Amino acid sequence: MGNILKIAARNLLRYRRRTLLTSALVVVGIVAVMVFVAVAGSFKAMMVGQITDSMLGHAQIHRRGYVASIENLPLNMNMPQAMVEKVNAVLGAMAEIEAWAPRVKFGAGFSNFAETTNIRIVGIEPRRELAVTPLAAGRVRAAADPASFLKQGEVLVPELLARGMNVKVGATVVLIATNKDGSVNGKTFIVAGELESVTGPGGRDGYIHIDDARELLRMTAAEVSEIAVRFKNPAATERLVDALAPALGAMKGKDDKAKKKEGGAAAGIEVHPWQRLTPFANIANMIDLMTLFIKIMLVSIVLISVMNVMVMAVYERIREIGTISAIGTPPRRILSLFLAEGLILGVLGALAGSILSMAAIYGLGAARITFNFGQQQGLLLAPSIAPSDVAAISLIVVLVAVLASLQPAWKASRMDPIEALRHV
Amino acid sequence: MSLVSASKLSKRYRAGDIEVDAIRDAEFVIEPASFVCFVGPSGSGKSTLLNMIGCLDHPSSGTLRVVDTDVSGLDRRSAADFRGRNIGFVFQDFNLLPVLTAAENVEYPLVMVQRWPANKRKQRVMAMLDAVGVADQAAKYPGQLSGGQKQRVAIARALVANSKLVLADEPTANLDHATAIRIIELMKSMRDGFGTTFVFSTHDPKVMAEAEVIFTLEDGRVARNAH
């Protein structure tokens, strides 16, 4: 093998300019792909992070049918306390779950004593909520007490609503809500801060303490509208949701039976990954699709450029092929000689391309480029590429380079030595 | 026991719409360690005959035995294997691989065809370069050698793997007369030293005169000359 590689390398060096141009083309293709993967991946990670870490969590658990009616925030589809306790038990048993937080969601009237408007409210346990959505604290602007995210008796008001209603931090406001039995209740709150809007569903909801929410809604038991879940490994969200669903499904069976005995409606559990809860998952999918197309372009560039150079190499060396064939070189070794040239082109291109890509990605990171996403301004672009992506792209390039050499190499190995020796 | 024997050997091929009888019912025998020359004008069938003896081409009919093997039915892979083990080639244009040094060119059959161990290869290559008188050119590439030196390297390459038969198609055609004679003398001395049979073709009468056995080809027919 060493001798084959040596001869192949020397043959490539015979046509230095052509080899250099082909390698340069492969390198440019690799750099384009790796930089795109790094930048698009950074944008995607930031977008997904903004959505999951400031609002949605990685997954959410609801009573069956709640998500279909989520625009109405139906109080009669909350999970009852017994169900919540069973869900807590299932979640507590899964090592991959970092944290989970209960929420009570409802629609309310918001009054500053001069005028009234509608608001969507999320009742949260602040400590647990921040464990699931750690960026939520960063959304609070002009906080009365920066050390505290939210206390009982306080409300975090969406900034657009605060501006529209001319409500300042520290002001007293009233929230008026109708509970599931139809009775209306009101409670005064102190505005603890303005909540920065986040693009996506729930991005303009106000926050109060979950105990306040239950008091306002006159809940006699600790009902929950949804449970937001944070996984230790966000990349494994869909797999973990698939693992979680059967565990909750087994629990649901008992619950159904109990409910049926009580004559109530069947109450199942639904688990949704964040991708199923926000249309921005489609943007993430589009980024993945664009990355795929860019990779296909890279494959085409490598395939065409390496095949071109190898076809030329075979054509220019027909007499040499005839000579080595005549002196007894087995066809498979002639095949190997040309495949090795493709392999070297691919490996060199992949190595140089990877090194240049790393430099380009580092340079982009050092340039501290910012961009806007929805309401978020000045998000810092932090391009990075996983070693597995570098390895996968390099491997694809090497394999395609060898594949591109296959046809010319096959032709060389099947050449009639007499015809080849006669070639001028 | 003959090294090469042909009986009613014929080769017919098609050139456009015309059927050409390149070799017709050839009968000849070549003994081991002989120094044989095929002569004849251009198009007489010399190269075709050498190609068949070298297992590069198949006879259309008749029998051809080379080194105790009926080579008329060998497939591509078997023919390559047979050539690698038994036959060396010397070409009119030398056909050295330009990316390899003289030593590496000679080493090529031992690496890519017979797969000798590295330590034995180096010794053998230097011995062969020494035998053909170009040991001092071992590290040079073909582009740095004269025509005569290239052909010496080519002869070393043909002999290095202990070939029983060396076929040389017009080996002196691209050399000046003095060099051509020296190359023929070298081939003869190699025959004497290694016991290898040399079969070459030429139409140069002075080179022809060096052969011990001469076969004349005319219109595809082979006749042995008294010499």
PDB file of C-alpha atoms in Angstrom, chain B:
ATOM      1  CA  MET B   1      12.366 -29.064 -24.044  1.00  0.00           C
ATOM      2  CA  SER B   2      11.555 -25.885 -25.978  1.00  0.00           C
ATOM      3  CA  LEU B   3      10.735 -22.623 -24.239  1.00  0.00           C
ATOM      4  CA  VAL B   4       8.335 -21.434 -26.936  1.00  0.00           C
ATOM      5  CA  SER B   5       6.638 -23.584 -29.549  1.00  0.00           C
ATOM      6  CA  ALA B   6       4.059 -22.611 -32.131  1.00  0.00           C
ATOM      7  CA  SER B   7       2.031 -24.949 -34.280  1.00  0.00           C
ATOM      8  CA  LYS B   8      -0.250 -23.757 -37.083  1.00  0.00           C
ATOM      9  CA  LEU B   9      -0.362 -20.447 -35.274  1.00  0.00           C
ATOM     10  CA  SER B  10      -2.540 -17.863 -36.969  1.00  0.00           C
ATOM     11  CA  LYS B  11      -3.762 -14.411 -36.120  1.00  0.00           C
ATOM     12  CA  ARG B  12      -6.510 -12.762 -38.064  1.00  0.00           C
ATOM     13  CA  TYR B  13      -7.933  -9.380 -37.211  1.00  0.00           C
ATOM     14  CA  ARG B  14     -10.347  -6.971 -38.742  1.00  0.00           C
ATOM     15  CA  ALA B  15      -9.185  -3.561 -39.949  1.00  0.00           C
ATOM     16  CA  GLY B  16     -12.345  -1.733 -40.917  1.00  0.00           C
ATOM     17  CA  ASP B  17     -14.135  -3.925 -43.419  1.00  0.00           C
ATOM     18  CA  ILE B  18     -11.035  -5.933 -44.273  1.00  0.00           C
ATOM     19  CA  GLU B  19      -9.921  -9.190 -42.661  1.00  0.00           C
ATOM     20  CA  VAL B  20      -6.145  -9.213 -42.286  1.00  0.00           C
ATOM     21  CA  ASP B  21      -4.108 -12.395 -41.805  1.00  0.00           C
ATOM     22  CA  ALA B  22      -1.279 -11.030 -39.657  1.00  0.00           C
ATOM     23  CA  ILE B  23       0.220 -14.486 -38.945  1.00  0.00           C
ATOM     24  CA  ARG B  24      -0.486 -17.565 -41.059  1.00  0.00           C
ATOM     25  CA  ASP B  25       0.110 -21.123 -39.904  1.00  0.00           C
ATOM     26  CA  ALA B  26       3.364 -20.257 -38.165  1.00  0.00           C
ATOM     27  CA  GLU B  27       5.486 -23.154 -36.978  1.00  0.00           C
ATOM     28  CA  PHE B  28       8.564 -22.451 -34.897  1.00  0.00           C
ATOM     29  CA  VAL B  29      10.415 -23.479 -31.782  1.00  0.00           C
ATOM     30  CA  ILE B  30      12.573 -21.336 -29.511  1.00  0.00           C
ATOM     31  CA  GLU B  31      15.007 -23.111 -27.251  1.00  0.00           C
ATOM     32  CA  PRO B  32      15.849 -21.980 -23.712  1.00  0.00           C
ATOM     33  CA  ALA B  33      18.725 -19.501 -23.362  1.00  0.00           C
ATOM     34  CA  SER B  34      18.710 -18.735 -27.061  1.00  0.00           C
ATOM     35  CA  PHE B  35      19.157 -15.339 -28.671  1.00  0.00           C
ATOM     36  CA  VAL B  36      16.466 -15.020 -31.282  1.00  0.00           C
ATOM     37  CA  CYS B  37      15.550 -12.331 -33.735  1.00  0.00           C
ATOM     38  CA  PHE B  38      12.398 -11.900 -35.778  1.00  0.00           C
ATOM     39  CA  VAL B  39      13.039  -9.825 -38.863  1.00  0.00           C
ATOM     40  CA  GLY B  40      10.854  -8.514 -41.592  1.00  0.00           C
ATOM     41  CA  PRO B  41       9.539  -5.336 -43.128  1.00  0.00           C
ATOM     42  CA  SER B  42       6.999  -3.116 -41.401  1.00  0.00           C
ATOM     43  CA  GLY B  43       3.583  -4.775 -41.271  1.00  0.00           C
ATOM     44  CA  SER B  44       5.041  -8.247 -41.684  1.00  0.00           C
ATOM     45  CA  GLY B  45       3.596  -9.350 -38.324  1.00  0.00           C
ATOM     46  CA  LYS B  46       6.666  -9.120 -36.046  1.00  0.00           C
ATOM     47  CA  SER B  47       4.890  -7.162 -33.327  1.00  0.00           C
ATOM     48  CA  THR B  48       1.781  -9.312 -33.570  1.00  0.00           C
ATOM     49  CA  LEU B  49       3.873 -12.430 -33.094  1.00  0.00           C
ATOM     50  CA  LEU B  50       5.765 -10.957 -30.137  1.00  0.00           C
ATOM     51  CA  ASN B  51       2.460  -9.834 -28.604  1.00  0.00           C
ATOM     52  CA  MET B  52       1.109 -13.372 -28.815  1.00  0.00           C
ATOM     53  CA  ILE B  53       4.281 -14.880 -27.337  1.00  0.00           C
ATOM     54  CA  GLY B  54       4.069 -12.225 -24.604  1.00  0.00           C
ATOM     55  CA  CYS B  55       0.445 -13.162 -23.815  1.00  0.00           C
ATOM     56  CA  LEU B  56      -0.694  -9.666 -24.710  1.00  0.00           C
ATOM     57  CA  ASP B  57      -2.746 -11.025 -27.596  1.00  0.00           C
ATOM     58  CA  HIS B  58      -4.519 -14.299 -28.360  1.00  0.00           C
ATOM     59  CA  PRO B  59      -3.987 -16.448 -31.462  1.00  0.00           C
ATOM     60  CA  SER B  60      -6.998 -16.840 -33.741  1.00  0.00           C
ATOM     61  CA  SER B  61      -6.096 -20.502 -34.242  1.00  0.00           C
ATOM     62  CA  GLY B  62      -3.285 -22.958 -33.680  1.00  0.00           C
ATOM     63  CA  THR B  63      -1.279 -23.757 -30.586  1.00  0.00           C
ATOM     64  CA  LEU B  64       1.189 -21.581 -28.762  1.00  0.00           C
ATOM     65  CA  ARG B  65       3.078 -22.917 -25.746  1.00  0.00           C
ATOM     66  CA  VAL B  66       5.298 -20.639 -23.670  1.00  0.00           C
ATOM     67  CA  VAL B  67       7.235 -21.951 -20.652  1.00  0.00           C
ATOM     68  CA  ASP B  68       5.276 -25.214 -20.656  1.00  0.00           C
ATOM     69  CA  THR B  69       1.940 -23.417 -20.727  1.00  0.00           C
ATOM     70  CA  ASP B  70      -0.655 -23.263 -23.479  1.00  0.00           C
ATOM     71  CA  VAL B  71      -1.146 -19.509 -23.444  1.00  0.00           C
ATOM     72  CA  SER B  72      -3.787 -19.320 -26.180  1.00  0.00           C
ATOM     73  CA  GLY B  73      -6.674 -19.507 -23.729  1.00  0.00           C
ATOM     74  CA  LEU B  74      -5.417 -17.408 -20.827  1.00  0.00           C
ATOM     75  CA  ASP B  75      -7.860 -14.786 -19.577  1.00  0.00           C
ATOM     76  CA  ARG B  76      -6.784 -11.234 -18.771  1.00  0.00           C
ATOM     77  CA  ARG B  77      -5.912 -11.879 -15.129  1.00  0.00           C
ATOM     78  CA  SER B  78      -4.144 -15.198 -15.757  1.00  0.00           C
ATOM     79  CA  ALA B  79      -2.217 -13.668 -18.644  1.00  0.00           C
ATOM     80  CA  ALA B  80      -1.065 -10.773 -16.436  1.00  0.00           C
ATOM     81  CA  ASP B  81      -0.013 -13.239 -13.752  1.00  0.00           C
ATOM     82  CA  PHE B  82       1.825 -15.389 -16.304  1.00  0.00           C
ATOM     83  CA  ARG B  83       3.666 -12.391 -17.762  1.00  0.00           C
ATOM     84  CA  GLY B  84       4.615 -11.206 -14.291  1.00  0.00           C
ATOM     85  CA  ARG B  85       6.163 -14.566 -13.429  1.00  0.00           C
ATOM     86  CA  ASN B  86       7.801 -15.505 -16.732  1.00  0.00           C
ATOM     87  CA  ILE B  87       8.201 -12.718 -19.244  1.00  0.00           C
ATOM     88  CA  GLY B  88      10.097  -9.452 -19.295  1.00  0.00           C
ATOM     89  CA  PHE B  89       9.537  -6.705 -21.853  1.00  0.00           C
ATOM     90  CA  VAL B  90      11.869  -4.201 -23.447  1.00  0.00           C
ATOM     91  CA  PHE B  91      10.216  -1.519 -25.524  1.00  0.00           C
ATOM     92  CA  GLN B  92      11.353   0.565 -28.433  1.00  0.00           C
ATOM     93  CA  ASP B  93      10.592   3.781 -26.477  1.00  0.00           C
ATOM     94  CA  PHE B  94      12.037   2.362 -23.243  1.00  0.00           C
ATOM     95  CA  ASN B  95       8.708   2.988 -21.455  1.00  0.00           C
ATOM     96  CA  LEU B  96      10.227   3.732 -18.070  1.00  0.00           C
ATOM     97  CA  LEU B  97       7.833   5.271 -15.566  1.00  0.00           C
ATOM     98  CA  PRO B  98       8.830   8.942 -15.404  1.00  0.00           C
ATOM     99  CA  VAL B  99       7.885   9.403 -11.721  1.00  0.00           C
ATOM    100  CA  LEU B 100      10.227   6.637 -10.577  1.00  0.00           C
ATOM    101  CA  THR B 101      14.025   6.717 -10.419  1.00  0.00           C
ATOM    102  CA  ALA B 102      16.081   4.196 -12.375  1.00  0.00           C
ATOM    103  CA  ALA B 103      16.313   1.995  -9.271  1.00  0.00           C
ATOM    104  CA  GLU B 104      12.586   2.293  -8.584  1.00  0.00           C
ATOM    105  CA  ASN B 105      11.769   1.425 -12.193  1.00  0.00           C
ATOM    106  CA  VAL B 106      13.825  -1.740 -11.881  1.00  0.00           C
ATOM    107  CA  GLU B 107      12.241  -2.441  -8.517  1.00  0.00           C
ATOM    108  CA  TYR B 108       8.699  -2.008  -9.862  1.00  0.00           C
ATOM    109  CA  PRO B 109       8.078  -5.647 -10.930  1.00  0.00           C
ATOM    110  CA  LEU B 110       9.333  -6.850  -7.543  1.00  0.00           C
ATOM    111  CA  VAL B 111       6.944  -4.504  -5.708  1.00  0.00           C
ATOM    112  CA  MET B 112       3.840  -4.353  -7.834  1.00  0.00           C
ATOM    113  CA  VAL B 113       3.942  -7.728  -9.546  1.00  0.00           C
ATOM    114  CA  GLN B 114       5.857 -10.250  -7.435  1.00  0.00           C
ATOM    115  CA  ARG B 115       5.880  -8.561  -4.013  1.00  0.00           C
ATOM    116  CA  TRP B 116       9.386  -9.370  -2.860  1.00  0.00           C
ATOM    117  CA  PRO B 117      10.426  -8.412   0.688  1.00  0.00           C
ATOM    118  CA  ALA B 118      12.085  -4.980   0.862  1.00  0.00           C
ATOM    119  CA  ASN B 119      15.580  -6.119   1.908  1.00  0.00           C
ATOM    120  CA  LYS B 120      15.836  -8.690  -0.912  1.00  0.00           C
ATOM    121  CA  ARG B 121      14.473  -6.169  -3.399  1.00  0.00           C
ATOM    122  CA  LYS B 122      17.151  -3.551  -2.762  1.00  0.00           C
ATOM    123  CA  GLN B 123      19.971  -6.085  -3.177  1.00  0.00           C
ATOM    124  CA  ARG B 124      18.478  -7.497  -6.347  1.00  0.00           C
ATOM    125  CA  VAL B 125      17.866  -4.076  -7.894  1.00  0.00           C
ATOM    126  CA  MET B 126      21.416  -2.891  -7.258  1.00  0.00           C
ATOM    127  CA  ALA B 127      22.802  -6.173  -8.612  1.00  0.00           C
ATOM    128  CA  MET B 128      20.782  -5.763 -11.809  1.00  0.00           C
ATOM    129  CA  LEU B 129      21.719  -2.103 -12.268  1.00  0.00           C
ATOM    130  CA  ASP B 130      25.308  -3.101 -11.753  1.00  0.00           C
ATOM    131  CA  ALA B 131      24.970  -5.935 -14.286  1.00  0.00           C
ATOM    132  CA  VAL B 132      23.659  -3.579 -16.978  1.00  0.00           C
ATOM    133  CA  GLY B 133      26.249  -0.920 -16.106  1.00  0.00           C
ATOM    134  CA  VAL B 134      24.100   1.891 -14.744  1.00  0.00           C
ATOM    135  CA  ALA B 135      24.455   1.401 -10.989  1.00  0.00           C
ATOM    136  CA  ASP B 136      25.771   4.972 -10.749  1.00  0.00           C
ATOM    137  CA  GLN B 137      22.539   6.260 -12.301  1.00  0.00           C
ATOM    138  CA  ALA B 138      20.273   4.530  -9.775  1.00  0.00           C
ATOM    139  CA  ALA B 139      18.896   7.709  -8.222  1.00  0.00           C
ATOM    140  CA  LYS B 140      18.248   9.491 -11.496  1.00  0.00           C
ATOM    141  CA  TYR B 141      14.856   9.832 -13.092  1.00  0.00           C
ATOM    142  CA  PRO B 142      14.359   8.681 -16.708  1.00  0.00           C
ATOM    143  CA  GLY B 143      14.342  12.275 -17.890  1.00  0.00           C
ATOM    144  CA  GLN B 144      17.929  12.598 -16.656  1.00  0.00           C
ATOM    145  CA  LEU B 145      19.211   9.532 -18.563  1.00  0.00           C
ATOM    146  CA  SER B 146      20.428   9.089 -22.136  1.00  0.00           C
ATOM    147  CA  GLY B 147      18.627   6.749 -24.519  1.00  0.00           C
ATOM    148  CA  GLY B 148      21.201   4.015 -24.041  1.00  0.00           C
ATOM    149  CA  GLN B 149      21.023   4.329 -20.262  1.00  0.00           C
ATOM    150  CA  LYS B 150      17.250   4.171 -20.365  1.00  0.00           C
ATOM    151  CA  GLN B 151      17.327   1.000 -22.388  1.00  0.00           C
ATOM    152  CA  ARG B 152      19.851  -0.538 -19.969  1.00  0.00           C
ATOM    153  CA  VAL B 153      17.495   0.280 -17.120  1.00  0.00           C
ATOM    154  CA  ALA B 154      14.638  -1.242 -19.129  1.00  0.00           C
ATOM    155  CA  ILE B 155      16.679  -4.421 -19.637  1.00  0.00           C
ATOM    156  CA  ALA B 156      17.404  -4.580 -15.917  1.00  0.00           C
ATOM    157  CA  ARG B 157      13.669  -4.191 -15.250  1.00  0.00           C
ATOM    158  CA  ALA B 158      12.892  -7.015 -17.684  1.00  0.00           C
ATOM    159  CA  LEU B 159      15.363  -9.337 -15.993  1.00  0.00           C
ATOM    160  CA  VAL B 160      14.970  -8.401 -12.345  1.00  0.00           C
ATOM    161  CA  ALA B 161      12.137 -10.816 -11.554  1.00  0.00           C
ATOM    162  CA  ASN B 162      14.022 -13.847 -12.939  1.00  0.00           C
ATOM    163  CA  SER B 163      12.087 -13.837 -16.198  1.00  0.00           C
ATOM    164  CA  LYS B 164      12.652 -16.892 -18.349  1.00  0.00           C
ATOM    165  CA  LEU B 165      11.929 -14.973 -21.520  1.00  0.00           C
ATOM    166  CA  VAL B 166      12.566 -11.355 -22.500  1.00  0.00           C
ATOM    167  CA  LEU B 167      10.682  -9.954 -25.471  1.00  0.00           C
ATOM    168  CA  ALA B 168      12.073  -6.826 -27.067  1.00  0.00           C
ATOM    169  CA  ASP B 169      10.125  -5.180 -29.872  1.00  0.00           C
ATOM    170  CA  GLU B 170      12.572  -3.076 -31.896  1.00  0.00           C
ATOM    171  CA  PRO B 171      14.706  -2.342 -28.816  1.00  0.00           C
ATOM    172  CA  THR B 172      17.317  -0.397 -30.794  1.00  0.00           C
ATOM    173  CA  ALA B 173      15.060   1.586 -33.092  1.00  0.00           C
ATOM    174  CA  ASN B 174      15.491   4.806 -31.095  1.00  0.00           C
ATOM    175  CA  LEU B 175      19.223   4.432 -30.501  1.00  0.00           C
ATOM    176  CA  ASP B 176      22.210   5.394 -32.595  1.00  0.00           C
ATOM    177  CA  HIS B 177      24.010   2.537 -34.251  1.00  0.00           C
ATOM    178  CA  ALA B 178      26.910   2.274 -31.773  1.00  0.00           C
ATOM    179  CA  THR B 179      24.552   2.337 -28.797  1.00  0.00           C
ATOM    180  CA  ALA B 180      22.269  -0.156 -30.518  1.00  0.00           C
ATOM    181  CA  ILE B 181      25.112  -2.616 -30.942  1.00  0.00           C
ATOM    182  CA  ARG B 182      26.120  -2.142 -27.289  1.00  0.00           C
ATOM    183  CA  ILE B 183      22.558  -2.793 -26.176  1.00  0.00           C
ATOM    184  CA  ILE B 184      22.380  -5.986 -28.251  1.00  0.00           C
ATOM    185  CA  GLU B 185      25.734  -7.074 -26.810  1.00  0.00           C
ATOM    186  CA  LEU B 186      24.427  -6.322 -23.331  1.00  0.00           C
ATOM    187  CA  MET B 187      21.330  -8.429 -23.982  1.00  0.00           C
ATOM    188  CA  LYS B 188      23.540 -11.254 -25.190  1.00  0.00           C
ATOM    189  CA  SER B 189      25.736 -11.020 -22.117  1.00  0.00           C
ATOM    190  CA  MET B 190      22.639 -11.056 -19.925  1.00  0.00           C
ATOM    191  CA  ARG B 191      21.512 -14.169 -21.735  1.00  0.00           C
ATOM    192  CA  ASP B 192      24.919 -15.701 -20.990  1.00  0.00           C
ATOM    193  CA  GLY B 193      24.866 -14.553 -17.377  1.00  0.00           C
ATOM    194  CA  PHE B 194      21.293 -15.386 -16.445  1.00  0.00           C
ATOM    195  CA  GLY B 195      20.353 -18.044 -18.988  1.00  0.00           C
ATOM    196  CA  THR B 196      17.388 -15.964 -20.072  1.00  0.00           C
ATOM    197  CA  THR B 197      15.993 -16.366 -23.569  1.00  0.00           C
ATOM    198  CA  PHE B 198      15.958 -13.114 -25.534  1.00  0.00           C
ATOM    199  CA  VAL B 199      13.575 -12.675 -28.442  1.00  0.00           C
ATOM    200  CA  PHE B 200      13.690  -9.385 -30.265  1.00  0.00           C
ATOM    201  CA  SER B 201      12.495  -7.900 -33.479  1.00  0.00           C
ATOM    202  CA  THR B 202      14.376  -5.573 -35.773  1.00  0.00           C
ATOM    203  CA  HIS B 203      14.794  -4.560 -39.360  1.00  0.00           C
ATOM    204  CA  ASP B 204      18.328  -3.257 -38.865  1.00  0.00           C
ATOM    205  CA  PRO B 205      20.668  -5.703 -40.677  1.00  0.00           C
ATOM    206  CA  LYS B 206      23.634  -4.916 -38.411  1.00  0.00           C
ATOM    207  CA  VAL B 207      21.616  -5.606 -35.266  1.00  0.00           C
ATOM    208  CA  MET B 208      20.142  -8.673 -36.927  1.00  0.00           C
ATOM    209  CA  ALA B 209      23.647 -10.007 -37.495  1.00  0.00           C
ATOM    210  CA  GLU B 210      24.147 -10.296 -33.737  1.00  0.00           C
ATOM    211  CA  ALA B 211      21.290 -12.828 -33.367  1.00  0.00           C
ATOM    212  CA  GLU B 212      21.982 -16.531 -33.103  1.00  0.00           C
ATOM    213  CA  VAL B 213      18.625 -17.609 -34.518  1.00  0.00           C
ATOM    214  CA  ILE B 214      16.763 -15.537 -37.055  1.00  0.00           C
ATOM    215  CA  PHE B 215      13.174 -15.989 -38.109  1.00  0.00           C
ATOM    216  CA  THR B 216      11.999 -14.074 -41.123  1.00  0.00           C
ATOM    217  CA  LEU B 217       8.429 -12.910 -41.430  1.00  0.00           C
ATOM    218  CA  GLU B 218       6.858 -12.093 -44.729  1.00  0.00           C
ATOM    219  CA  ASP B 219       3.138 -11.662 -45.236  1.00  0.00           C
ATOM    220  CA  GLY B 220       2.495 -13.344 -41.914  1.00  0.00           C
ATOM    221  CA  ARG B 221       4.505 -16.443 -42.713  1.00  0.00           C
ATOM    222  CA  VAL B 222       7.474 -17.422 -40.549  1.00  0.00           C
ATOM    223  CA  ALA B 223      10.623 -19.026 -41.900  1.00  0.00           C
ATOM    224  CA  ARG B 224      13.798 -19.908 -40.017  1.00  0.00           C
ATOM    225  CA  ASN B 225      17.010 -18.666 -41.565  1.00  0.00           C
ATOM    226  CA  ALA B 226      20.193 -20.634 -41.434  1.00  0.00           C
ATOM    227  CA  HIS B 227      22.741 -18.627 -39.387  1.00  0.00           C
TER     228      HIS B 227
END
